[in-house]
Short mmCIF file of C-alpha atoms (C1' of nucleotides) in Angstrom, two decimals:
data_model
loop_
_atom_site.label_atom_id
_atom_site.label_comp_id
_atom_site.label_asym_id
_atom_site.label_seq_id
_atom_site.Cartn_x
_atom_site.Cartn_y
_atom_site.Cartn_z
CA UNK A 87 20.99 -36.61 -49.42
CA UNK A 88 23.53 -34.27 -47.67
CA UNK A 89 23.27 -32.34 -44.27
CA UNK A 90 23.66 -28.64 -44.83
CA UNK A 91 25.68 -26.96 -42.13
CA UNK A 92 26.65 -23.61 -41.11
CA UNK A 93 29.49 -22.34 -39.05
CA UNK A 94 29.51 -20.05 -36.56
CA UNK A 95 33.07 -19.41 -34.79
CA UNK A 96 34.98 -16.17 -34.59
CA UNK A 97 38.12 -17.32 -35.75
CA UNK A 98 39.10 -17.76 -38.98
CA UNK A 99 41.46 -20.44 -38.47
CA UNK A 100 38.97 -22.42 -36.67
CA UNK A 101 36.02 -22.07 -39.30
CA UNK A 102 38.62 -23.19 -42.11
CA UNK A 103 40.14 -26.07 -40.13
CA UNK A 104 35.96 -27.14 -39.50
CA UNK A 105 35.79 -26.95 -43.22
CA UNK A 106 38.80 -28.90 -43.98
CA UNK A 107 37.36 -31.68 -41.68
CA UNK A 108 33.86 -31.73 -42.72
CA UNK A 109 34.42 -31.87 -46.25
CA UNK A 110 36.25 -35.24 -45.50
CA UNK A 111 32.70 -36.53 -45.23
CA UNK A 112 30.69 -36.35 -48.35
CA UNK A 113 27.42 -35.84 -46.50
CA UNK A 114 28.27 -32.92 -44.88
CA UNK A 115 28.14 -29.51 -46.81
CA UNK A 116 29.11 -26.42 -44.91
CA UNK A 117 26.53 -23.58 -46.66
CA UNK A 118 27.49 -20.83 -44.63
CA UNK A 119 29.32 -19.46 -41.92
CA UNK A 120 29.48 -16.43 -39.82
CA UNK A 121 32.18 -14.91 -36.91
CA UNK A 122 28.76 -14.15 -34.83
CA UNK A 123 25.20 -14.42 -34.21
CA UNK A 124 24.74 -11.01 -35.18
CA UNK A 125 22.55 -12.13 -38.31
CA UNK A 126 21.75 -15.23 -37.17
CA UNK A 127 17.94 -15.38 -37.94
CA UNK A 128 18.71 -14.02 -41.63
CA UNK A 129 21.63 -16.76 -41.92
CA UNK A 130 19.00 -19.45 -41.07
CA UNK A 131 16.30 -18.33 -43.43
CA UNK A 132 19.56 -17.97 -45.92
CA UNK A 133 20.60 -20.84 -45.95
CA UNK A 134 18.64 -23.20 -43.92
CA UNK A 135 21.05 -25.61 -42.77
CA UNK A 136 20.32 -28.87 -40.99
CA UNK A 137 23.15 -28.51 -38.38
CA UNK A 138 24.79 -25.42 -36.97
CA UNK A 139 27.66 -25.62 -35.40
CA UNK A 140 28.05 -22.75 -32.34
CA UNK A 141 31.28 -21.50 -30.99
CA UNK A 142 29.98 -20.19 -27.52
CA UNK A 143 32.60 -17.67 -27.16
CA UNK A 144 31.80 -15.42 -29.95
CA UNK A 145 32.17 -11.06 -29.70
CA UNK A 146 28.73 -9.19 -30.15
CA UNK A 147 26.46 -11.58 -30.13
CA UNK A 148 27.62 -15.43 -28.50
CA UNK A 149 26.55 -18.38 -29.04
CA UNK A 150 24.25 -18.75 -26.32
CA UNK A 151 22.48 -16.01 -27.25
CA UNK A 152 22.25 -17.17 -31.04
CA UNK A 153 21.16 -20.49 -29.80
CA UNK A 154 17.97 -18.89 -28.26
CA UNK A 155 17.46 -16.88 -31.31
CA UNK A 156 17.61 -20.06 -33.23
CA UNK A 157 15.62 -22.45 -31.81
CA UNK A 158 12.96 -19.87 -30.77
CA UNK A 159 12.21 -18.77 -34.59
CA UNK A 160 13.30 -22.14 -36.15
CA UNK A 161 13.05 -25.51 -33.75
CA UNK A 162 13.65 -27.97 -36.56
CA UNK A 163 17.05 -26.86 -37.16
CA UNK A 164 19.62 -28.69 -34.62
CA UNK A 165 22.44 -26.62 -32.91
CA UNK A 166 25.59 -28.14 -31.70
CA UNK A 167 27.11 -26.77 -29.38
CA UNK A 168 31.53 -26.30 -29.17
CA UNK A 169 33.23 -24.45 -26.70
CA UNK A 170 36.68 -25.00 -24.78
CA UNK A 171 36.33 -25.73 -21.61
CA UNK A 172 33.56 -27.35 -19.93
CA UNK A 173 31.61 -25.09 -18.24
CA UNK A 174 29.28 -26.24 -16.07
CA UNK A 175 26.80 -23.05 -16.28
CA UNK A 176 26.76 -23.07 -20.49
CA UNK A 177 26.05 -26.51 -20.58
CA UNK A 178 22.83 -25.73 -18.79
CA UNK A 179 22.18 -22.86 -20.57
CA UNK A 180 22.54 -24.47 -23.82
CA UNK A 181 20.51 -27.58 -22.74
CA UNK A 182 18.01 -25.66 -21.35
CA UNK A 183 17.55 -23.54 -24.83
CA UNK A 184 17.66 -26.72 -26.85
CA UNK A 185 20.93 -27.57 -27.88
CA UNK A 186 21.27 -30.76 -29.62
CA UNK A 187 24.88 -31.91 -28.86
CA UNK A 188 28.33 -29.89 -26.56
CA UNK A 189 31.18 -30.78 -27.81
CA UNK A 190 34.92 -29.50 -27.01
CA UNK A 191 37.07 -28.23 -29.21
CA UNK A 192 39.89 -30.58 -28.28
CA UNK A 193 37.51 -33.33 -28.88
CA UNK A 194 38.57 -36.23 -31.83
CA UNK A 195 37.56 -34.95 -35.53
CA UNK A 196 35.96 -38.47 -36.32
CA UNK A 197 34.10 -37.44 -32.81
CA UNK A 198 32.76 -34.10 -34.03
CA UNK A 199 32.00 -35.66 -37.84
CA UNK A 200 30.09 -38.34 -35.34
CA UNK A 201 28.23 -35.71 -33.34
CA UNK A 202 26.96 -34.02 -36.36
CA UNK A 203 25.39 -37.39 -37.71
CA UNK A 204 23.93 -37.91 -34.64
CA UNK A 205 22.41 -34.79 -33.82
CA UNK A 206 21.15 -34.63 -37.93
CA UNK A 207 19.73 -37.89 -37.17
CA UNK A 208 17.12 -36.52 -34.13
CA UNK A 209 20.17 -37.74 -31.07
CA UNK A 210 22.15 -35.68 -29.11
CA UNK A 211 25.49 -35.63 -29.03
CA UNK A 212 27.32 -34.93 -25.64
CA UNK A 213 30.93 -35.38 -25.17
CA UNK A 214 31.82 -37.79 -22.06
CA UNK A 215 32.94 -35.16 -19.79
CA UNK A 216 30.11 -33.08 -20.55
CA UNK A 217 27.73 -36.17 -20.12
CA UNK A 218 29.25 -36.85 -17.14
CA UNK A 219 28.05 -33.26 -15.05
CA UNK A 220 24.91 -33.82 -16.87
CA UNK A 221 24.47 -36.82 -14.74
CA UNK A 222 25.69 -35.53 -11.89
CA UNK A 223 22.62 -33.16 -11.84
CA UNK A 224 20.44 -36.12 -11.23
CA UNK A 225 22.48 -37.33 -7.96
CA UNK A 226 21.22 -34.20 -5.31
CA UNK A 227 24.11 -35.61 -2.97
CA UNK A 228 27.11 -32.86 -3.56
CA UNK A 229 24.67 -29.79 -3.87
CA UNK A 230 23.57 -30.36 -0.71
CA UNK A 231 26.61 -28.72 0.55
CA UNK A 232 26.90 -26.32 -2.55
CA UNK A 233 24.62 -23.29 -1.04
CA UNK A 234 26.17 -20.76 0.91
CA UNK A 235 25.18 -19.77 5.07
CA UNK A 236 23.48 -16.85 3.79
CA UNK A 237 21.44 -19.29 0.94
CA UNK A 238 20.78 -21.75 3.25
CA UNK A 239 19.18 -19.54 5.84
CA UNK A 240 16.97 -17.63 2.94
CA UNK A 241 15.75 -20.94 1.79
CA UNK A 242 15.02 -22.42 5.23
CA UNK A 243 12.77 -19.28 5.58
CA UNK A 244 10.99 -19.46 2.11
CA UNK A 245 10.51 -23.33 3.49
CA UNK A 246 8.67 -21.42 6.31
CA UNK A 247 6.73 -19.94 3.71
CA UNK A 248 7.82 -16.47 4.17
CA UNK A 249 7.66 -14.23 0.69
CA UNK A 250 10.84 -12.40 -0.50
CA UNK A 251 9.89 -9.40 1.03
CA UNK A 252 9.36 -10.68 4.80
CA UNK A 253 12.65 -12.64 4.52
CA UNK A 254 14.20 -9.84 3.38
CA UNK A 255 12.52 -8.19 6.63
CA UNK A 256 13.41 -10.51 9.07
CA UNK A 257 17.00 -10.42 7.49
CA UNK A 258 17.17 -6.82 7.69
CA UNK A 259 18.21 -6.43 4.19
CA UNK A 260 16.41 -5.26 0.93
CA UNK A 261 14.30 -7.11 -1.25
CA UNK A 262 16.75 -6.99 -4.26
CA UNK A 263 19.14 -9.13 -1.82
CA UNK A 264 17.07 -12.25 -1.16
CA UNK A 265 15.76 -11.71 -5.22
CA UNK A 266 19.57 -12.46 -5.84
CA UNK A 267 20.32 -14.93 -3.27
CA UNK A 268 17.32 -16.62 -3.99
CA UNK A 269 18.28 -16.87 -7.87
CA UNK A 270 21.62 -17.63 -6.88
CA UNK A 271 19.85 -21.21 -5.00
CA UNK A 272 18.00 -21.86 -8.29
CA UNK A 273 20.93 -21.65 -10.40
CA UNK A 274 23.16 -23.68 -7.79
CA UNK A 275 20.06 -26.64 -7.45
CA UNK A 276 19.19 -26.20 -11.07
CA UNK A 277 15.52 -25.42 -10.58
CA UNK A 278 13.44 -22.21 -10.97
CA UNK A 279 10.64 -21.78 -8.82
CA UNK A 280 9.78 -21.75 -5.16
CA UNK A 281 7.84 -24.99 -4.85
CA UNK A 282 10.86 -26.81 -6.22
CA UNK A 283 13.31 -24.81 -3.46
CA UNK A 284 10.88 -26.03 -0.67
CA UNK A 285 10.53 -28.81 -2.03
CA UNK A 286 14.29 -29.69 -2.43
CA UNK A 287 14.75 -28.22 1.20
CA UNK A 288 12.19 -30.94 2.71
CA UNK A 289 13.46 -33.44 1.09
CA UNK A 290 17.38 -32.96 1.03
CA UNK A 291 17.77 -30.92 4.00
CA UNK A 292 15.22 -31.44 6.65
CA UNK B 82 -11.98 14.90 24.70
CA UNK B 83 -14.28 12.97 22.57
CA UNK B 84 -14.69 10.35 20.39
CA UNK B 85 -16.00 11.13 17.46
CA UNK B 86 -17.93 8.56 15.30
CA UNK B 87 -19.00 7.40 11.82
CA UNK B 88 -21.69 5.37 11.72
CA UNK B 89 -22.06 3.36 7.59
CA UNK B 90 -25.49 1.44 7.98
CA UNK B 91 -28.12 1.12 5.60
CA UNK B 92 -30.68 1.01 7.39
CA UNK B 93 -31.94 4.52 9.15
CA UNK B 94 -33.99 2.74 11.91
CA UNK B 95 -30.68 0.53 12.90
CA UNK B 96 -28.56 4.11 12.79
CA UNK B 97 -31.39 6.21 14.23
CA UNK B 98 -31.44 3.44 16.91
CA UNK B 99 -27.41 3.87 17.39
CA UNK B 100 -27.29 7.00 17.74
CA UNK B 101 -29.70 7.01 20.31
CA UNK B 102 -27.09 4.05 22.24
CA UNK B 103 -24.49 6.31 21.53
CA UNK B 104 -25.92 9.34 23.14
CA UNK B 105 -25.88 7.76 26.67
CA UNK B 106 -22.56 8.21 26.92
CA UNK B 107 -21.42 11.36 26.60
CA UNK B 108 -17.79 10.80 25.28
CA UNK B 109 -19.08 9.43 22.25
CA UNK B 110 -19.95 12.19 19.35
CA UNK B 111 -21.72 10.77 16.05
CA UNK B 112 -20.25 13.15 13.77
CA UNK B 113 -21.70 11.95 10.64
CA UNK B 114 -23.65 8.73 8.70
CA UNK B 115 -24.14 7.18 5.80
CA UNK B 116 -26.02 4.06 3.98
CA UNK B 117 -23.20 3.10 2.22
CA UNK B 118 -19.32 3.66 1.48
CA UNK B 119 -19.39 5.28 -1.72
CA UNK B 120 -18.34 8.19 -0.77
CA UNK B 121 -16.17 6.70 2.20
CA UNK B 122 -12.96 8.23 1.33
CA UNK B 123 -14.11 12.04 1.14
CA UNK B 124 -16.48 10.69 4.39
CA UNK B 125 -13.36 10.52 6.23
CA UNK B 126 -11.72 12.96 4.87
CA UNK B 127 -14.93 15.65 5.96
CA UNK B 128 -15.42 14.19 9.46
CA UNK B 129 -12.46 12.58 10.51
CA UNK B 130 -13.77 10.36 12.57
CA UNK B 131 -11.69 8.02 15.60
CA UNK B 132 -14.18 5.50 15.21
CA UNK B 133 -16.07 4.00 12.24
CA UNK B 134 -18.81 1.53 12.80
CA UNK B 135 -19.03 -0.51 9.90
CA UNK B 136 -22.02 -2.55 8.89
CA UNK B 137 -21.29 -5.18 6.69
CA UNK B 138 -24.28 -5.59 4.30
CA UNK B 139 -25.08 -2.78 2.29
CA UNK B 140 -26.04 -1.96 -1.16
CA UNK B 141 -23.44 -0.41 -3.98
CA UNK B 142 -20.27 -0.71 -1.81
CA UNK B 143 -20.46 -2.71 1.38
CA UNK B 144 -18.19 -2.90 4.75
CA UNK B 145 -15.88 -5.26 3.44
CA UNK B 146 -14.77 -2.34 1.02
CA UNK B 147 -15.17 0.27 2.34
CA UNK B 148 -13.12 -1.15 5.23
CA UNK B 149 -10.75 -1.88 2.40
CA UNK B 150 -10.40 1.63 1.34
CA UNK B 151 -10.57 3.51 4.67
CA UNK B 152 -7.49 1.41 6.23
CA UNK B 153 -5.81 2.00 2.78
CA UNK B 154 -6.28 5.50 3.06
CA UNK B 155 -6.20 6.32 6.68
CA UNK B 156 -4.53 3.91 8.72
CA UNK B 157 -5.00 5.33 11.85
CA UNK B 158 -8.80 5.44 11.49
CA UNK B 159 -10.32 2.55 13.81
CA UNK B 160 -13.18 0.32 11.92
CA UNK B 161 -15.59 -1.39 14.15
CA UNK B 162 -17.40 -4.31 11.97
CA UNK B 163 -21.00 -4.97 13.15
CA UNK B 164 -22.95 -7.41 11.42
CA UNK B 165 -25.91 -9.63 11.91
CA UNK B 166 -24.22 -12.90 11.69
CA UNK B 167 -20.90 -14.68 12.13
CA UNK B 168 -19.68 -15.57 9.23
CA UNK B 169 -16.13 -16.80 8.95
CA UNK B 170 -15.25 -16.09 5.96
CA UNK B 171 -16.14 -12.04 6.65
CA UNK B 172 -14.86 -12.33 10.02
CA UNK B 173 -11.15 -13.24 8.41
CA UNK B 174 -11.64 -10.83 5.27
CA UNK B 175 -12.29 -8.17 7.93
CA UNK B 176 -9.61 -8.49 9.88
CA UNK B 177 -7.09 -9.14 7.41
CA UNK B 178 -7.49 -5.91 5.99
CA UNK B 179 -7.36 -4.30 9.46
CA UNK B 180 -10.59 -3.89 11.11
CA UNK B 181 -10.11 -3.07 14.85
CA UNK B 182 -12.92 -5.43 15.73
CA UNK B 183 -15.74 -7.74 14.78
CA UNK B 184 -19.01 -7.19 17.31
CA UNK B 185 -22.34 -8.40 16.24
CA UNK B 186 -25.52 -6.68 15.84
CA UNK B 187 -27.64 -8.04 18.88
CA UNK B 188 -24.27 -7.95 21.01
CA UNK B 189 -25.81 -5.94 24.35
CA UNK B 190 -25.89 -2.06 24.01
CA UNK B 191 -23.30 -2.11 26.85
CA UNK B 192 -21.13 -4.26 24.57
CA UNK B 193 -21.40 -1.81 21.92
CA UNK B 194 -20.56 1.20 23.71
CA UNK B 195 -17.16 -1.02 25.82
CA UNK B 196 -16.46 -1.60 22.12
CA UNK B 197 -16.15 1.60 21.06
CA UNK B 198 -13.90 2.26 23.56
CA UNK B 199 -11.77 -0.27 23.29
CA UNK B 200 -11.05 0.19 19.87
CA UNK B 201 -10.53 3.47 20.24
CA UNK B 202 -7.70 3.10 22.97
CA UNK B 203 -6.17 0.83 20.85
CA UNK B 204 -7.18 -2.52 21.81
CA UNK B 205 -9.52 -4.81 19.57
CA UNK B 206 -12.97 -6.07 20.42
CA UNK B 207 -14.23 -9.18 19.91
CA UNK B 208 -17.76 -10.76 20.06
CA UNK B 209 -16.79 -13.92 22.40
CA UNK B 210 -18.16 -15.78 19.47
CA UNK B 211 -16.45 -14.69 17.26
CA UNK B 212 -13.23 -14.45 19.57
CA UNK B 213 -13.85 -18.76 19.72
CA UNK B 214 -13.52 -18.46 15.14
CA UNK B 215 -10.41 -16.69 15.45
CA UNK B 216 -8.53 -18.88 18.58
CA UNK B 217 -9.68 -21.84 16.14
CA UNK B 218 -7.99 -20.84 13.21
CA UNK B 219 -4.84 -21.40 15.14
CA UNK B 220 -5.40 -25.09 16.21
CA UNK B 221 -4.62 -26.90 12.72
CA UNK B 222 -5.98 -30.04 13.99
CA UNK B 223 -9.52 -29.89 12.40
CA UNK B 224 -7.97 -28.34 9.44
CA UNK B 225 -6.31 -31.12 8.91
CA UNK B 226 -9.18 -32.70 7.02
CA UNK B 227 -10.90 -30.10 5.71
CA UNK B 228 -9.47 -30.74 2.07
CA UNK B 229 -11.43 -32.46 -0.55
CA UNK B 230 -9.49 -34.84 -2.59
CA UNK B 231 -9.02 -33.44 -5.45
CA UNK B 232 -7.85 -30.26 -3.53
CA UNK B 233 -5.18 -32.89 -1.72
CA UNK B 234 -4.00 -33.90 -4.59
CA UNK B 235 -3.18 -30.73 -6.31
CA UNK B 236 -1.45 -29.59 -3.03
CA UNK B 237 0.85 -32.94 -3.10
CA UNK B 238 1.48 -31.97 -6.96
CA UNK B 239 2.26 -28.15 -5.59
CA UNK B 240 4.47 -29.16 -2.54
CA UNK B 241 6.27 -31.54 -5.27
CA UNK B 242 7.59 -28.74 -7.01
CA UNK B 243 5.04 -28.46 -10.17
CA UNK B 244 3.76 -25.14 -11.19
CA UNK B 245 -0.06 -24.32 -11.89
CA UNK B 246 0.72 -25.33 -15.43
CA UNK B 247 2.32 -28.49 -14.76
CA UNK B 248 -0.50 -29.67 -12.18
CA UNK B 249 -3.27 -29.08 -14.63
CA UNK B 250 -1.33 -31.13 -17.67
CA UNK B 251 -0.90 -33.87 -14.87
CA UNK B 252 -4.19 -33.82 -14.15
CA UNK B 253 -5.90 -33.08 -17.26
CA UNK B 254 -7.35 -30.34 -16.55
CA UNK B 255 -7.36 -26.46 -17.15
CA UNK B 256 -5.20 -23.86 -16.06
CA UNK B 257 -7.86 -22.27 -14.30
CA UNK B 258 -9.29 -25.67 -12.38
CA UNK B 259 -6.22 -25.20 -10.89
CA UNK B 260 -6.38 -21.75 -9.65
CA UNK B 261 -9.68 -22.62 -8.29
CA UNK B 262 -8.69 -25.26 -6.05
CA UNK B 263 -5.96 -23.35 -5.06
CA UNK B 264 -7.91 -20.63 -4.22
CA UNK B 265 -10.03 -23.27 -2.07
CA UNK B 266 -7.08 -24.51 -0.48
CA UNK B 267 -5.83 -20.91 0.42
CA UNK B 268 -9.09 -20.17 1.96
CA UNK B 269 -9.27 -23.59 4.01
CA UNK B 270 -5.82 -22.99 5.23
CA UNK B 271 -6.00 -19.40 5.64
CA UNK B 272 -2.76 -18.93 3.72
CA UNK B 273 -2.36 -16.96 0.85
CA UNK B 274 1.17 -18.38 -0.97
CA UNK B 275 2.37 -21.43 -2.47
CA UNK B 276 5.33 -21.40 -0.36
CA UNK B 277 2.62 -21.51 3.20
CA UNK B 278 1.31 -24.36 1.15
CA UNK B 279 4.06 -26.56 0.86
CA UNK B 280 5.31 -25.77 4.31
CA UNK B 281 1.85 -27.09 5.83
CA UNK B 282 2.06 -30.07 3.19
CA UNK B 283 5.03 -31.26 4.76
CA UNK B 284 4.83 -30.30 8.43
CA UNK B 285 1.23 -31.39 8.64
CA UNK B 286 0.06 -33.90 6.17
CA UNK B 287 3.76 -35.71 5.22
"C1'" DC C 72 48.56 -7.63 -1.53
"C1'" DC C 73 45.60 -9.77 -4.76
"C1'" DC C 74 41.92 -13.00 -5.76
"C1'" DG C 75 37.69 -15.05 -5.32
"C1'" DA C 76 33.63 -16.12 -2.83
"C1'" DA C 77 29.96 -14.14 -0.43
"C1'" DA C 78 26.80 -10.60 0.47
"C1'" DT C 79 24.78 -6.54 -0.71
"C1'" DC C 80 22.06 -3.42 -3.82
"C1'" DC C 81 19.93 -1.71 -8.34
"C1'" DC C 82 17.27 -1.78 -13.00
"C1'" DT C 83 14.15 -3.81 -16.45
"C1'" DA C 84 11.05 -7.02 -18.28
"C1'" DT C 85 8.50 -11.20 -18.34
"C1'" DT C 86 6.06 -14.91 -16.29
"C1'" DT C 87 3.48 -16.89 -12.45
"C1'" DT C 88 0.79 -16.54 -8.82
"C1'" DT C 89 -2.84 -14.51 -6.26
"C1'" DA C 90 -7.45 -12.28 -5.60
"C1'" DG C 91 -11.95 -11.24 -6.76
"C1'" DG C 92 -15.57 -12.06 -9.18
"C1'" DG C 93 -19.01 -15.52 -11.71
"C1'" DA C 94 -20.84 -19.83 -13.58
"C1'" DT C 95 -21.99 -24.80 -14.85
"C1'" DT C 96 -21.94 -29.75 -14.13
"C1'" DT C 97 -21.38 -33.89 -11.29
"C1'" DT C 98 -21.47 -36.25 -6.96
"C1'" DT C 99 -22.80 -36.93 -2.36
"C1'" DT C 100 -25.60 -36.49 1.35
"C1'" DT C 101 -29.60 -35.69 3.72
"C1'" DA D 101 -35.86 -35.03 -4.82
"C1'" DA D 102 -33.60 -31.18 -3.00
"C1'" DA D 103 -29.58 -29.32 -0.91
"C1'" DA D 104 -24.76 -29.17 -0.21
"C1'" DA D 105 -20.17 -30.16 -1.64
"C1'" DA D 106 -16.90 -30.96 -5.17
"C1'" DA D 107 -15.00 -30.23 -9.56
"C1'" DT D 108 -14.79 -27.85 -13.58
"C1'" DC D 109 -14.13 -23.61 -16.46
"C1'" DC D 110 -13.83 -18.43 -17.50
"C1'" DC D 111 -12.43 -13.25 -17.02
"C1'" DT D 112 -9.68 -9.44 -15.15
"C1'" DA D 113 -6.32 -7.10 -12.51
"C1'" DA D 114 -2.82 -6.72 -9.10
"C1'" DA D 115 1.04 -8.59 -6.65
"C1'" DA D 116 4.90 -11.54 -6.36
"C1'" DA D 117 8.37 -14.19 -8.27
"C1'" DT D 118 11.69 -15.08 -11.95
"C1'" DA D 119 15.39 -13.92 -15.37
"C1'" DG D 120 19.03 -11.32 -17.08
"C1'" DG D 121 21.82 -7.87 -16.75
"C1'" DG D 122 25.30 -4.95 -13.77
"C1'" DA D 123 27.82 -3.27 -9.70
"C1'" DT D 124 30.05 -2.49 -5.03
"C1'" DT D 125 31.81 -4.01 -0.57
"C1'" DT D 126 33.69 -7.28 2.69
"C1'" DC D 127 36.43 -10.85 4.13
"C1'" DG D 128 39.48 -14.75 4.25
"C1'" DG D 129 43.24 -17.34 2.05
"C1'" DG D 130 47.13 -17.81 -0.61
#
DNA sequence: CCCGAAATCCCTATTTTTAGGGATTTTTTT
DNA sequence: AAAAAAATCCCTAAAAATAGGGATTTCGGG
């Protein structure tokens, strides 16, 4: 009873240094692998591994964008997630599209071999620094002071219940302006709709 | 200089009977009449008119549309609304999409004609009743209570952040219950977005 | 002087919301 | 028991909001 596993990463070096590494583990059985999503739905039904392991920062087609691809045509499969650095914007991304795990690349080998377990097991695998912004979503205190003048006025007047369009009146600037600055708020309070904006505004800033 | 008229009523006794009002004072000119707005658009377009006096109930297309489609059309076209009784929900459906005023059908022939005028300089005419509907609309206090339970709840759900979706899984019911009562709650309010909504959630009711 | 944040504007496409109807069943109230 | 109010569900179409791009300008700090 092995996991099947497929690699995507654009470098060379990296893919053969995962392989090294994961066939220090019996389990593990790396099936495939790939320097970019370009074919990722045809590498799934392929080989239909049990783990993939993403490089985010892949040419043509990235990771984040293979992840999607993924886990919209095949959910069961799990997708860990490895990048660099820990950015705070591709974690959510990759969450959001159902990534199992984020991991770094600098992270422990035993930690990756771990992660893979995990995440083949139904967990998710988060590395501490990356676990640690994920909570920090759930504490509202230091985005109170995240948005912007401009942000915080559009907001207070979407809390009036004014639609893009009269804000963008009573601003004097087009509608395309408060559509950005208004999906620059959701991004920044990590929600998506105008109920939740109001309702953060009420609640964090009134 | 004139004012010219349209008269839309569907009954010939009630126009014969207007025109005759009409013809007292000699400013006014009833170019034109019909029993319905079907044909409002090329109506206008024929006659152009300063003044239309709008009944409300008529067969195939009625006032409300018509109104709808004249103001769409030709903006600068006064609509008079004349109707037998005062019904709210007309009154605010009438004046939303820009009727110039809201008399009713047993108002005093004098009434009528000072109408006319008004409208036609610009101004807006009110039947005193119906004057009292409108100035109450603006005193939320009776409001207040006018939601049924159910419609409370689904606006705490709303002003929590929850889409229409989300609401009707929390609830357990459909997609559309919820468009219902939100269409309730829109009329009871006289709003017309979620974002009104939650601002009257929590400036009136939290 | 360069960099980065902020503010501005645009395009395209999808998803949600809103509006206008209609209709049935259950509860309340008279 | 009949009438009114509340709650439920459906359909369709239009309007608004959301998402994902990209791009330019301005302005203040280093």
């Amino acid at each position: 009873m092995s996991i099947r596993i497929f690699i995507y990463d654009d470098s060379t070096e990296r893919r053969d240094s995962l392989k090294a590494l994961l066939s220090l583990d019996e389990q593990l059985v790396v099936v495939a692998e790939a320097p970019n999503c370009i074919h990722a739905i045809q590498d799934i039904e392929n080989y239909f591994p049990d783990v993939v392991l993403m490089d985010i920062n892949m040419p043509e087609v990235d990771g984040l964008e293979g992840l999607k691809r993924i886990k919209n045509k095949f959910p069961e499969v799990k997708v860990l997630m490895q990048t660099a650095y820990d950015d705070s914007e591709k974690i959510f991304t990759s969450l959001k599209n159902g990534a199992s795990g984020y991991i770094l690349k600098n992270d422990k080998p035993q930690r990756i071999l771990q992660a893979i377990d995990e995440v083949f097991k139904g967990g998710a695998a988060l590395n501490p620094a990356i676990a640690q912004k994920v909570l920090d979503y759930f504490k509202p205190a230091q985005r109170t002071t995240s948005l912007s003048p401009k942000e915080n006025e559009v907001l207070s007047l979407l809390a009036e219940g004014l639609s893009y369009k009269m804000v963008a009146d009573k601003l004097g600037v087009s509608y395309t302006t408060i559509n950005t600055h208004t999906k620059r708020i959701y991004e920044k309070l990590h929600i998506s709709s105008i109920g939740e904006a109001i309702a953060y505004y009420y609640k964090h800033l009134q």
